[in-house]
PDB file of C-alpha atoms in Angstrom:
ATOM      1  CA  MET A  47       0.688   0.002  -0.136  1.00 68.00           C
ATOM      2  CA  GLY A  48       2.733   2.561   1.099  1.00 73.00           C
ATOM      3  CA  ARG A  49       4.667   1.817  -2.297  1.00 77.00           C
ATOM      4  CA  TYR A  50       1.493   2.062  -4.033  1.00 75.00           C
ATOM      5  CA  MET A  51       0.999   5.826  -2.464  1.00 75.00           C
ATOM      6  CA  LEU A  52       4.442   6.595  -3.620  1.00 82.00           C
ATOM      7  CA  ARG A  53       4.071   5.735  -6.950  1.00 83.00           C
ATOM      8  CA  ARG A  54       1.204   8.020  -6.944  1.00 79.00           C
ATOM      9  CA  LEU A  55       2.504  10.338  -5.446  1.00 83.00           C
ATOM     10  CA  ALA A  56       5.467  10.451  -7.808  1.00 86.00           C
ATOM     11  CA  ASN A  57       3.332  10.224 -10.945  1.00 84.00           C
ATOM     12  CA  TYR A  58       0.438  13.098  -9.284  1.00 83.00           C
ATOM     13  CA  LEU A  59       4.099  15.196  -9.075  1.00 88.00           C
ATOM     14  CA  ILE A  60       5.355  15.326 -13.022  1.00 90.00           C
ATOM     15  CA  LEU A  61       1.782  16.398 -13.544  1.00 87.00           C
ATOM     16  CA  VAL A  62       1.995  19.443 -11.232  1.00 88.00           C
ATOM     17  CA  ILE A  63       4.872  20.351 -12.917  1.00 92.00           C
ATOM     18  CA  VAL A  64       4.238  19.792 -16.161  1.00 92.00           C
ATOM     19  CA  ALA A  65       0.177  21.231 -15.436  1.00 90.00           C
ATOM     20  CA  THR A  66       2.030  25.008 -13.924  1.00 92.00           C
ATOM     21  CA  SER A  67       4.733  25.092 -16.325  1.00 93.00           C
ATOM     22  CA  VAL A  68       2.394  24.793 -19.947  1.00 93.00           C
ATOM     23  CA  ALA A  69      -0.008  27.404 -16.934  1.00 92.00           C
ATOM     24  CA  TYR A  70       2.975  29.675 -16.979  1.00 93.00           C
ATOM     25  CA  PHE A  71       4.199  29.502 -20.611  1.00 94.00           C
ATOM     26  CA  LEU A  72       0.665  30.127 -20.917  1.00 93.00           C
ATOM     27  CA  ALA A  73      -0.216  33.133 -19.944  1.00 92.00           C
ATOM     28  CA  ALA A  74       3.392  34.869 -19.942  1.00 92.00           C
ATOM     29  CA  LEU A  75       2.601  34.879 -24.258  1.00 92.00           C
ATOM     30  CA  SER A  76      -1.034  35.139 -24.162  1.00 90.00           C
ATOM     31  CA  LEU A  77      -1.557  37.863 -21.425  1.00 90.00           C
ATOM     32  CA  ASN A  78      -0.402  41.547 -22.455  1.00 89.00           C
ATOM     33  CA  PRO A  79       0.789  43.360 -18.834  1.00 89.00           C
ATOM     34  CA  ARG A  80       2.006  46.121 -20.928  1.00 88.00           C
ATOM     35  CA  ALA A  81      -1.753  46.813 -21.490  1.00 86.00           C
ATOM     36  CA  ASN A  82      -2.467  47.885 -18.329  1.00 85.00           C
ATOM     37  CA  PHE A  83       0.091  51.200 -17.479  1.00 86.00           C
ATOM     38  CA  GLU A  84       0.060  52.062 -21.017  1.00 85.00           C
ATOM     39  CA  GLN A  85      -3.999  53.336 -19.887  1.00 82.00           C
ATOM     40  CA  GLN A  86      -2.755  54.384 -16.659  1.00 81.00           C
ATOM     41  CA  LYS A  87      -3.056  58.529 -16.245  1.00 80.00           C
ATOM     42  CA  PRO A  88      -0.372  60.220 -16.837  1.00 80.00           C
ATOM     43  CA  ARG A  89       1.089  57.540 -19.153  1.00 84.00           C
ATOM     44  CA  PRO A  90       4.440  56.749 -18.338  1.00 86.00           C
ATOM     45  CA  THR A  91       7.337  56.758 -20.754  1.00 87.00           C
ATOM     46  CA  MET A  92       8.301  53.444 -22.643  1.00 88.00           C
ATOM     47  CA  ALA A  93      11.361  53.129 -20.483  1.00 89.00           C
ATOM     48  CA  GLN A  94       9.370  53.306 -17.312  1.00 89.00           C
ATOM     49  CA  ILE A  95       6.936  51.206 -18.295  1.00 89.00           C
ATOM     50  CA  ASP A  96      10.053  48.787 -19.778  1.00 89.00           C
ATOM     51  CA  ALA A  97      12.159  49.521 -16.231  1.00 91.00           C
ATOM     52  CA  THR A  98       8.801  48.782 -14.092  1.00 91.00           C
ATOM     53  CA  LEU A  99       7.328  45.318 -15.769  1.00 90.00           C
ATOM     54  CA  GLU A 100      11.292  43.845 -15.153  1.00 91.00           C
ATOM     55  CA  THR A 101      11.404  44.364 -11.845  1.00 91.00           C
ATOM     56  CA  TYR A 102       8.040  42.337 -12.121  1.00 91.00           C
ATOM     57  CA  ASN A 103       9.031  39.658 -13.470  1.00 92.00           C
ATOM     58  CA  LEU A 104       7.100  40.931 -16.899  1.00 89.00           C
ATOM     59  CA  ASN A 105       8.152  42.404 -19.849  1.00 88.00           C
ATOM     60  CA  PRO A 106       7.797  40.573 -22.944  1.00 87.00           C
ATOM     61  CA  GLU A 107      10.978  41.440 -24.289  1.00 87.00           C
ATOM     62  CA  THR A 108      12.628  38.912 -21.925  1.00 90.00           C
ATOM     63  CA  PRO A 109      12.999  35.967 -22.896  1.00 92.00           C
ATOM     64  CA  VAL A 110       9.848  33.870 -21.769  1.00 93.00           C
ATOM     65  CA  VAL A 111      12.370  30.633 -20.435  1.00 94.00           C
ATOM     66  CA  VAL A 112      14.131  33.313 -18.748  1.00 94.00           C
ATOM     67  CA  ARG A 113      11.224  34.888 -16.491  1.00 94.00           C
ATOM     68  CA  TYR A 114      10.585  30.658 -16.388  1.00 95.00           C
ATOM     69  CA  ALA A 115      13.308  30.592 -14.650  1.00 95.00           C
ATOM     70  CA  ARG A 116      13.101  32.826 -12.260  1.00 94.00           C
ATOM     71  CA  TRP A 117       9.966  32.824 -11.616  1.00 94.00           C
ATOM     72  CA  VAL A 118      11.255  28.666 -10.317  1.00 94.00           C
ATOM     73  CA  ASP A 119      14.170  29.737  -8.885  1.00 93.00           C
ATOM     74  CA  GLY A 120      11.718  32.652  -6.962  1.00 92.00           C
ATOM     75  CA  ILE A 121       9.098  28.601  -5.946  1.00 91.00           C
ATOM     76  CA  ALA A 122      11.973  27.291  -4.384  1.00 91.00           C
ATOM     77  CA  HIS A 123      12.413  30.693  -2.690  1.00 89.00           C
ATOM     78  CA  GLY A 124       9.141  30.476  -1.269  1.00 88.00           C
ATOM     79  CA  ASN A 125       8.415  33.903  -2.990  1.00 91.00           C
ATOM     80  CA  LEU A 126       5.758  33.686  -6.354  1.00 92.00           C
ATOM     81  CA  GLY A 127       6.961  37.207  -7.463  1.00 90.00           C
ATOM     82  CA  LEU A 128       5.138  40.938  -7.578  1.00 92.00           C
ATOM     83  CA  ASP A 129       1.750  41.263  -9.016  1.00 91.00           C
ATOM     84  CA  ILE A 130       0.766  43.636 -11.787  1.00 89.00           C
ATOM     85  CA  LYS A 131       0.310  46.226  -9.071  1.00 88.00           C
ATOM     86  CA  GLY A 132       4.302  45.389  -7.687  1.00 88.00           C
ATOM     87  CA  GLY A 133       2.062  43.681  -4.107  1.00 91.00           C
ATOM     88  CA  SER A 134       3.165  40.074  -2.825  1.00 93.00           C
ATOM     89  CA  VAL A 135       1.611  37.689  -5.313  1.00 94.00           C
ATOM     90  CA  SER A 136       2.176  35.278  -1.306  1.00 93.00           C
ATOM     91  CA  ALA A 137       1.047  37.493   0.272  1.00 93.00           C
ATOM     92  CA  ASP A 138      -2.336  37.449  -1.841  1.00 92.00           C
ATOM     93  CA  PHE A 139      -1.991  33.903  -2.503  1.00 92.00           C
ATOM     94  CA  GLY A 140      -1.877  33.344   0.988  1.00 91.00           C
ATOM     95  CA  ARG A 141      -4.923  35.316   2.064  1.00 92.00           C
ATOM     96  CA  ARG A 142      -6.996  34.343  -0.509  1.00 92.00           C
ATOM     97  CA  VAL A 143      -6.804  30.236   0.303  1.00 91.00           C
ATOM     98  CA  GLY A 144      -7.593  31.298   3.790  1.00 91.00           C
ATOM     99  CA  VAL A 145     -10.868  33.288   2.891  1.00 90.00           C
ATOM    100  CA  SER A 146     -11.642  30.368   0.464  1.00 89.00           C
ATOM    101  CA  THR A 147     -10.345  27.927   3.262  1.00 88.00           C
ATOM    102  CA  ARG A 148     -13.092  29.044   5.450  1.00 88.00           C
ATOM    103  CA  LEU A 149     -16.645  29.562   3.237  1.00 87.00           C
ATOM    104  CA  LEU A 150     -16.038  25.795   1.628  1.00 87.00           C
ATOM    105  CA  VAL A 151     -14.933  23.219   4.641  1.00 87.00           C
ATOM    106  CA  ILE A 152     -18.782  23.669   5.542  1.00 89.00           C
ATOM    107  CA  ALA A 153     -20.360  24.501   2.992  1.00 89.00           C
ATOM    108  CA  THR A 154     -18.542  20.740   0.756  1.00 88.00           C
ATOM    109  CA  PHE A 155     -19.550  18.840   3.857  1.00 89.00           C
ATOM    110  CA  ILE A 156     -23.508  20.328   4.010  1.00 92.00           C
ATOM    111  CA  GLY A 157     -23.585  19.558   0.173  1.00 91.00           C
ATOM    112  CA  SER A 158     -21.461  16.296   0.111  1.00 90.00           C
ATOM    113  CA  ILE A 159     -23.680  13.802   2.527  1.00 92.00           C
ATOM    114  CA  GLY A 160     -26.412  15.924   2.435  1.00 94.00           C
ATOM    115  CA  GLY A 161     -26.522  14.667  -1.221  1.00 93.00           C
ATOM    116  CA  VAL A 162     -25.402  11.504  -0.991  1.00 92.00           C
ATOM    117  CA  LEU A 163     -28.009  10.729   1.766  1.00 93.00           C
ATOM    118  CA  VAL A 164     -30.386  12.326  -0.722  1.00 94.00           C
ATOM    119  CA  GLY A 165     -29.681  10.101  -3.899  1.00 93.00           C
ATOM    120  CA  ALA A 166     -29.742   7.097  -1.515  1.00 92.00           C
ATOM    121  CA  TYR A 167     -32.679   7.522  -0.003  1.00 92.00           C
ATOM    122  CA  GLY A 168     -33.818   8.531  -3.510  1.00 93.00           C
ATOM    123  CA  ALA A 169     -32.998   5.366  -4.364  1.00 92.00           C
ATOM    124  CA  ILE A 170     -34.292   2.961  -1.374  1.00 90.00           C
ATOM    125  CA  LYS A 171     -37.772   5.038  -2.576  1.00 90.00           C
ATOM    126  CA  GLN A 172     -37.806   4.991  -5.904  1.00 90.00           C
ATOM    127  CA  TYR A 173     -41.388   6.549  -7.724  1.00 91.00           C
ATOM    128  CA  ARG A 174     -42.467   7.849  -4.623  1.00 93.00           C
ATOM    129  CA  PHE A 175     -43.280  11.359  -3.220  1.00 93.00           C
ATOM    130  CA  PHE A 176     -39.241  12.047  -1.965  1.00 94.00           C
ATOM    131  CA  ASP A 177     -37.749  10.617  -5.087  1.00 93.00           C
ATOM    132  CA  ARG A 178     -40.086  12.402  -7.254  1.00 94.00           C
ATOM    133  CA  TRP A 179     -39.943  15.413  -4.881  1.00 95.00           C
ATOM    134  CA  THR A 180     -36.045  15.356  -4.588  1.00 94.00           C
ATOM    135  CA  THR A 181     -35.793  15.073  -8.426  1.00 93.00           C
ATOM    136  CA  LEU A 182     -37.251  17.681  -9.700  1.00 94.00           C
ATOM    137  CA  ALA A 183     -35.900  20.328  -6.947  1.00 94.00           C
ATOM    138  CA  SER A 184     -32.694  18.518  -8.628  1.00 94.00           C
ATOM    139  CA  PHE A 185     -33.421  18.983 -11.757  1.00 92.00           C
ATOM    140  CA  PHE A 186     -34.693  23.017 -10.746  1.00 92.00           C
ATOM    141  CA  LEU A 187     -31.705  23.600  -9.369  1.00 91.00           C
ATOM    142  CA  LEU A 188     -28.711  22.600 -11.878  1.00 89.00           C
ATOM    143  CA  ALA A 189     -30.900  24.114 -14.733  1.00 90.00           C
ATOM    144  CA  MET A 190     -30.745  27.596 -12.848  1.00 87.00           C
ATOM    145  CA  PRO A 191     -27.891  30.204 -13.027  1.00 85.00           C
ATOM    146  CA  VAL A 192     -25.470  30.365 -10.074  1.00 82.00           C
ATOM    147  CA  PHE A 193     -26.365  34.439  -9.894  1.00 81.00           C
ATOM    148  CA  VAL A 194     -30.577  34.049  -9.825  1.00 87.00           C
ATOM    149  CA  VAL A 195     -29.435  31.806  -7.049  1.00 88.00           C
ATOM    150  CA  ALA A 196     -26.956  34.247  -5.407  1.00 85.00           C
ATOM    151  CA  ILE A 197     -30.545  37.002  -5.990  1.00 85.00           C
ATOM    152  CA  ALA A 198     -33.701  34.389  -4.870  1.00 89.00           C
ATOM    153  CA  LEU A 199     -31.180  34.126  -1.373  1.00 88.00           C
ATOM    154  CA  GLU A 200     -30.686  37.316  -0.926  1.00 86.00           C
ATOM    155  CA  MET A 201     -34.291  38.432  -1.302  1.00 88.00           C
ATOM    156  CA  PHE A 202     -34.929  35.991   0.519  1.00 87.00           C
ATOM    157  CA  ALA A 203     -32.377  37.199   3.564  1.00 87.00           C
ATOM    158  CA  VAL A 204     -34.094  41.028   3.362  1.00 88.00           C
ATOM    159  CA  ASN A 205     -36.936  39.267   3.568  1.00 89.00           C
ATOM    160  CA  ILE A 206     -36.020  37.593   7.356  1.00 89.00           C
ATOM    161  CA  ASN A 207     -34.287  40.960   7.703  1.00 89.00           C
ATOM    162  CA  GLN A 208     -37.440  42.838   8.263  1.00 90.00           C
ATOM    163  CA  SER A 209     -39.075  40.802   9.260  1.00 89.00           C
ATOM    164  CA  ALA A 210     -37.068  40.315  12.278  1.00 87.00           C
ATOM    165  CA  GLY A 211     -36.763  43.874  12.366  1.00 86.00           C
ATOM    166  CA  THR A 212     -32.835  42.836  12.723  1.00 85.00           C
ATOM    167  CA  THR A 213     -30.254  41.530  10.728  1.00 84.00           C
ATOM    168  CA  ILE A 214     -29.976  37.798  11.245  1.00 87.00           C
ATOM    169  CA  VAL A 215     -28.633  37.205   7.500  1.00 88.00           C
ATOM    170  CA  GLN A 216     -25.597  39.246   6.020  1.00 87.00           C
ATOM    171  CA  TYR A 217     -24.831  39.046   2.109  1.00 81.00           C
ATOM    172  CA  ILE A 218     -22.410  40.474   1.043  1.00 85.00           C
ATOM    173  CA  GLY A 219     -18.477  40.482   2.406  1.00 86.00           C
ATOM    174  CA  GLU A 220     -16.798  38.088   5.616  1.00 88.00           C
ATOM    175  CA  TYR A 221     -17.850  40.051   8.229  1.00 86.00           C
ATOM    176  CA  ASP A 222     -18.036  44.046   9.679  1.00 86.00           C
ATOM    177  CA  PRO A 223     -14.646  44.863  10.351  1.00 85.00           C
ATOM    178  CA  THR A 224     -16.001  47.991  12.115  1.00 87.00           C
ATOM    179  CA  LEU A 225     -16.802  44.965  14.918  1.00 87.00           C
ATOM    180  CA  SER A 226     -13.776  43.787  17.241  1.00 85.00           C
ATOM    181  CA  GLY A 227     -14.054  41.033  19.909  1.00 86.00           C
ATOM    182  CA  PHE A 228     -14.029  37.065  19.680  1.00 88.00           C
ATOM    183  CA  TRP A 229     -17.761  36.764  20.072  1.00 90.00           C
ATOM    184  CA  PRO A 230     -18.851  40.074  17.924  1.00 90.00           C
ATOM    185  CA  VAL A 231     -16.598  38.667  14.985  1.00 90.00           C
ATOM    186  CA  MET A 232     -17.421  35.077  15.276  1.00 91.00           C
ATOM    187  CA  ILE A 233     -20.804  35.822  15.242  1.00 91.00           C
ATOM    188  CA  SER A 234     -20.656  38.678  12.056  1.00 91.00           C
ATOM    189  CA  ARG A 235     -18.996  35.961  10.477  1.00 91.00           C
ATOM    190  CA  LEU A 236     -21.274  33.086  11.140  1.00 91.00           C
ATOM    191  CA  GLN A 237     -24.866  35.641   9.436  1.00 91.00           C
ATOM    192  CA  HIS A 238     -22.091  36.829   6.747  1.00 91.00           C
ATOM    193  CA  LEU A 239     -21.587  32.111   5.901  1.00 92.00           C
ATOM    194  CA  ILE A 240     -24.825  31.774   5.680  1.00 92.00           C
ATOM    195  CA  LEU A 241     -26.233  32.262   2.839  1.00 91.00           C
ATOM    196  CA  PRO A 242     -22.817  31.271   0.369  1.00 91.00           C
ATOM    197  CA  THR A 243     -23.085  28.203   2.437  1.00 92.00           C
ATOM    198  CA  ILE A 244     -26.748  27.949   1.330  1.00 92.00           C
ATOM    199  CA  ALA A 245     -26.115  28.804  -2.286  1.00 90.00           C
ATOM    200  CA  LEU A 246     -23.312  26.217  -2.339  1.00 90.00           C
ATOM    201  CA  SER A 247     -24.337  23.725  -0.723  1.00 92.00           C
ATOM    202  CA  LEU A 248     -27.743  23.338  -3.115  1.00 92.00           C
ATOM    203  CA  PHE A 249     -25.499  23.101  -6.180  1.00 90.00           C
ATOM    204  CA  GLN A 250     -23.642  20.191  -4.825  1.00 91.00           C
ATOM    205  CA  ILE A 251     -26.561  17.896  -3.006  1.00 93.00           C
ATOM    206  CA  ALA A 252     -28.646  18.366  -6.252  1.00 93.00           C
ATOM    207  CA  GLN A 253     -24.883  17.316  -8.485  1.00 91.00           C
ATOM    208  CA  TYR A 254     -23.994  14.099  -6.060  1.00 92.00           C
ATOM    209  CA  SER A 255     -27.694  13.161  -5.361  1.00 93.00           C
ATOM    210  CA  ARG A 256     -28.406  12.343  -9.020  1.00 92.00           C
ATOM    211  CA  TYR A 257     -24.896  10.362  -9.657  1.00 91.00           C
ATOM    212  CA  GLN A 258     -25.377   8.402  -6.229  1.00 91.00           C
ATOM    213  CA  ARG A 259     -29.200   7.585  -6.873  1.00 92.00           C
ATOM    214  CA  ASN A 260     -28.001   5.807 -10.141  1.00 90.00           C
ATOM    215  CA  THR A 261     -25.566   3.962  -8.313  1.00 90.00           C
ATOM    216  CA  MET A 262     -27.619   2.673  -5.518  1.00 90.00           C
ATOM    217  CA  LEU A 263     -30.588   1.942  -7.857  1.00 90.00           C
ATOM    218  CA  ASP A 264     -27.992  -0.674  -9.176  1.00 87.00           C
ATOM    219  CA  VAL A 265     -26.940  -1.421  -6.122  1.00 86.00           C
ATOM    220  CA  LEU A 266     -30.176  -1.986  -5.168  1.00 85.00           C
ATOM    221  CA  GLY A 267     -30.807  -5.453  -7.576  1.00 79.00           C
ATOM    222  CA  SER A 268     -27.826  -7.187  -6.475  1.00 83.00           C
ATOM    223  CA  ASP A 269     -26.961 -10.238  -5.700  1.00 83.00           C
ATOM    224  CA  PHE A 270     -24.715  -9.923  -2.747  1.00 83.00           C
ATOM    225  CA  LEU A 271     -27.594  -7.611  -1.289  1.00 81.00           C
ATOM    226  CA  ARG A 272     -29.603 -10.185  -1.619  1.00 82.00           C
ATOM    227  CA  THR A 273     -27.653 -12.532   0.038  1.00 84.00           C
ATOM    228  CA  ALA A 274     -27.132 -10.257   2.860  1.00 81.00           C
ATOM    229  CA  ARG A 275     -31.143 -10.168   3.480  1.00 80.00           C
ATOM    230  CA  ALA A 276     -31.082 -14.450   3.030  1.00 81.00           C
ATOM    231  CA  LYS A 277     -28.774 -14.405   5.789  1.00 81.00           C
ATOM    232  CA  GLY A 278     -30.398 -12.437   8.323  1.00 79.00           C
ATOM    233  CA  LEU A 279     -29.428  -9.097   7.617  1.00 80.00           C
ATOM    234  CA  ARG A 280     -32.585  -6.904   8.771  1.00 83.00           C
ATOM    235  CA  ARG A 281     -33.301  -4.815   5.095  1.00 80.00           C
ATOM    236  CA  ARG A 282     -31.990  -1.588   7.111  1.00 80.00           C
ATOM    237  CA  THR A 283     -28.086  -3.141   7.836  1.00 83.00           C
ATOM    238  CA  ALA A 284     -27.769  -4.743   4.535  1.00 83.00           C
ATOM    239  CA  LEU A 285     -28.395  -1.007   3.077  1.00 83.00           C
ATOM    240  CA  MET A 286     -25.943   0.844   5.419  1.00 80.00           C
ATOM    241  CA  LYS A 287     -23.142  -1.825   5.225  1.00 77.00           C
ATOM    242  CA  HIS A 288     -23.262  -3.635   2.152  1.00 79.00           C
ATOM    243  CA  GLY A 289     -25.791  -1.159  -0.368  1.00 83.00           C
ATOM    244  CA  LEU A 290     -24.876   2.677   0.772  1.00 84.00           C
ATOM    245  CA  ARG A 291     -20.578   1.354   0.292  1.00 80.00           C
ATOM    246  CA  THR A 292     -20.914  -0.242  -2.874  1.00 83.00           C
ATOM    247  CA  ALA A 293     -23.984   2.672  -4.315  1.00 84.00           C
ATOM    248  CA  ILE A 294     -20.130   4.972  -2.886  1.00 85.00           C
ATOM    249  CA  LEU A 295     -17.696   3.837  -4.159  1.00 82.00           C
ATOM    250  CA  PRO A 296     -18.240   5.589  -8.628  1.00 82.00           C
ATOM    251  CA  ILE A 297     -19.096   8.727  -7.286  1.00 84.00           C
ATOM    252  CA  VAL A 298     -15.687   9.119  -4.711  1.00 82.00           C
ATOM    253  CA  PRO A 299     -13.171  10.012  -7.674  1.00 81.00           C
ATOM    254  CA  LEU A 300     -16.225  13.037  -9.043  1.00 82.00           C
ATOM    255  CA  LEU A 301     -16.542  13.484  -4.651  1.00 82.00           C
ATOM    256  CA  VAL A 302     -12.951  14.702  -4.278  1.00 81.00           C
ATOM    257  CA  TYR A 303     -11.986  16.364  -6.844  1.00 80.00           C
ATOM    258  CA  ASN A 304     -15.804  18.428  -7.511  1.00 80.00           C
ATOM    259  CA  ILE A 305     -15.177  19.410  -3.660  1.00 75.00           C
ATOM    260  CA  VAL A 306     -10.705  20.086  -4.468  1.00 74.00           C
ATOM    261  CA  LEU A 307     -11.475  21.963  -6.933  1.00 76.00           C
ATOM    262  CA  LEU A 308     -13.658  24.186  -5.343  1.00 79.00           C
ATOM    263  CA  PHE A 309     -11.510  26.058  -4.294  1.00 77.00           C
ATOM    264  CA  THR A 310     -11.258  28.066  -8.202  1.00 74.00           C
ATOM    265  CA  GLY A 311     -14.737  27.079  -9.117  1.00 74.00           C
ATOM    266  CA  ALA A 312     -16.826  28.707  -5.962  1.00 81.00           C
ATOM    267  CA  THR A 313     -16.800  32.256  -8.632  1.00 82.00           C
ATOM    268  CA  PHE A 314     -19.517  33.437  -9.310  1.00 83.00           C
ATOM    269  CA  THR A 315     -20.287  32.695  -5.851  1.00 86.00           C
ATOM    270  CA  GLU A 316     -17.535  34.743  -4.128  1.00 88.00           C
ATOM    271  CA  LYS A 317     -18.077  37.417  -6.444  1.00 86.00           C
ATOM    272  CA  ILE A 318     -21.590  38.405  -5.789  1.00 86.00           C
ATOM    273  CA  PHE A 319     -21.196  37.983  -2.578  1.00 88.00           C
ATOM    274  CA  GLY A 320     -17.788  39.489  -1.939  1.00 88.00           C
ATOM    275  CA  TRP A 321     -16.077  36.710  -0.457  1.00 89.00           C
ATOM    276  CA  HIS A 322     -12.607  37.674  -2.185  1.00 89.00           C
ATOM    277  CA  GLY A 323     -11.503  33.588  -2.319  1.00 89.00           C
ATOM    278  CA  MET A 324      -9.355  31.857  -5.050  1.00 89.00           C
ATOM    279  CA  GLY A 325     -11.764  32.405  -7.829  1.00 86.00           C
ATOM    280  CA  GLU A 326     -12.193  35.545  -7.739  1.00 88.00           C
ATOM    281  CA  TRP A 327      -9.013  35.692  -7.442  1.00 90.00           C
ATOM    282  CA  LEU A 328      -8.160  34.160 -10.793  1.00 88.00           C
ATOM    283  CA  VAL A 329     -10.742  35.994 -12.976  1.00 88.00           C
ATOM    284  CA  ASP A 330      -9.879  39.580 -11.484  1.00 89.00           C
ATOM    285  CA  SER A 331      -5.952  38.388 -12.782  1.00 91.00           C
ATOM    286  CA  ILE A 332      -6.752  37.334 -16.014  1.00 89.00           C
ATOM    287  CA  THR A 333      -8.343  39.899 -16.539  1.00 89.00           C
ATOM    288  CA  THR A 334      -5.608  42.057 -15.420  1.00 88.00           C
ATOM    289  CA  GLN A 335      -3.502  40.495 -17.673  1.00 89.00           C
ATOM    290  CA  ASP A 336      -1.351  39.621 -14.276  1.00 91.00           C
ATOM    291  CA  VAL A 337       0.911  36.501 -15.551  1.00 92.00           C
ATOM    292  CA  ASN A 338       2.819  35.605 -12.018  1.00 93.00           C
ATOM    293  CA  SER A 339      -0.845  35.558 -10.363  1.00 93.00           C
ATOM    294  CA  VAL A 340      -2.613  33.482 -13.174  1.00 93.00           C
ATOM    295  CA  ALA A 341       0.760  31.477 -12.817  1.00 93.00           C
ATOM    296  CA  ALA A 342       0.180  31.145  -8.850  1.00 93.00           C
ATOM    297  CA  VAL A 343      -3.489  30.574  -8.974  1.00 91.00           C
ATOM    298  CA  SER A 344      -2.923  27.950 -11.859  1.00 90.00           C
ATOM    299  CA  LEU A 345       0.147  26.711  -9.374  1.00 91.00           C
ATOM    300  CA  PHE A 346      -2.186  25.978  -6.252  1.00 90.00           C
ATOM    301  CA  THR A 347      -4.449  24.871  -8.724  1.00 88.00           C
ATOM    302  CA  ALA A 348      -2.188  21.312  -9.775  1.00 88.00           C
ATOM    303  CA  ALA A 349      -1.348  21.062  -6.171  1.00 88.00           C
ATOM    304  CA  VAL A 350      -4.673  20.687  -4.887  1.00 86.00           C
ATOM    305  CA  VAL A 351      -5.590  17.924  -7.997  1.00 84.00           C
ATOM    306  CA  LEU A 352      -2.356  16.005  -6.615  1.00 85.00           C
ATOM    307  CA  VAL A 353      -3.932  16.415  -2.739  1.00 85.00           C
ATOM    308  CA  ALA A 354      -7.058  15.220  -4.441  1.00 83.00           C
ATOM    309  CA  GLY A 355      -6.398  12.432  -5.579  1.00 82.00           C
ATOM    310  CA  LEU A 356      -4.071  10.977  -3.431  1.00 83.00           C
ATOM    311  CA  LEU A 357      -6.661  11.818  -1.274  1.00 83.00           C
ATOM    312  CA  SER A 358      -9.347  10.166  -4.084  1.00 81.00           C
ATOM    313  CA  ASP A 359      -7.230   6.871  -3.762  1.00 80.00           C
ATOM    314  CA  LEU A 360      -6.765   6.296   0.168  1.00 81.00           C
ATOM    315  CA  ILE A 361     -10.571   6.975   0.464  1.00 81.00           C
ATOM    316  CA  TYR A 362     -11.755   4.857  -2.940  1.00 77.00           C
ATOM    317  CA  SER A 363      -8.445   1.619  -0.543  1.00 76.00           C
ATOM    318  CA  ALA A 364     -10.162   2.286   2.514  1.00 77.00           C
ATOM    319  CA  LEU A 365     -13.874   1.224   0.881  1.00 75.00           C
ATOM    320  CA  ASP A 366     -12.669  -1.210  -1.639  1.00 73.00           C
ATOM    321  CA  PRO A 367     -10.187  -3.842   0.217  1.00 67.00           C
ATOM    322  CA  ARG A 368      -9.730  -5.165  -3.238  1.00 66.00           C
ATOM    323  CA  VAL A 369      -7.068  -2.211  -3.892  1.00 63.00           C
ATOM    324  CA  ARG A 370      -4.762  -2.032  -0.556  1.00 57.00           C
ATOM    325  CA  PHE A 371      -3.812  -6.283  -1.234  1.00 50.00           C
ATOM    326  CA  SER A 372      -3.166  -5.306  -6.114  1.00 53.00           C
TER     327      SER A 372
END
């Protein structure tokens, strides 16, 4: 098992290096950071622009291989370079990872667990009220643009606050910066966390429940489940101990990869609710032609894919002992 995981880790590390390098070259060759300085008023001289771009390691006149070598050397020393405004990419990177983590941990937990349970129970109650209702709700949510759901949630929050006569749910930002003290800040963070968590969780539940329902339906008619019942196991025990465990195996990679990749995939949610996380950073970096920031996000995405792959392998081997023996 240890050698198997080491081989997987080595393969993933090679993929991370290749993917990150390709992303850097594509960003360096396709983005035009010079345009940001040429649009400034008053416009700097060409000499000043060239000097600034050279300082930021963004000068298109410098061979891209040389810029890439400088960027890699910086990473080796824990430095991701400078962004288009001269700020530290490493500092921005750490701050935004923290924001995305605070936003996504609870939402992914609720969304993944909820999706599996809703899908499995819908399969057990196939064509009954719960199954029909959750199927309709899932398709409705999946067909609905994120921003529409977000706006509906914001309107819902406004009505709740007006009915209560006080602010219970906040819908913009991460917390109220004017507050001080542990509990006021903590309560403010929770108030701001409710709506984006609901938005992210609903879509995950809708998506995962569809996959889980189909895999559970395949398992319900299997011979091993009938054998377990024939040996005297109660239906609920057989379903939970053998049915759900087997039915969840095919969607484990989907669950893990989607959960981890949400760090850069929750762009709309972060933009709409004013959370300045990795997804928002990716979009802003592309629109501002910020090569070093785009490369940093690409590095982070490749790294989380590595983590997702290892987690998927570990969870899969825990659920299916045949993987450990092979």
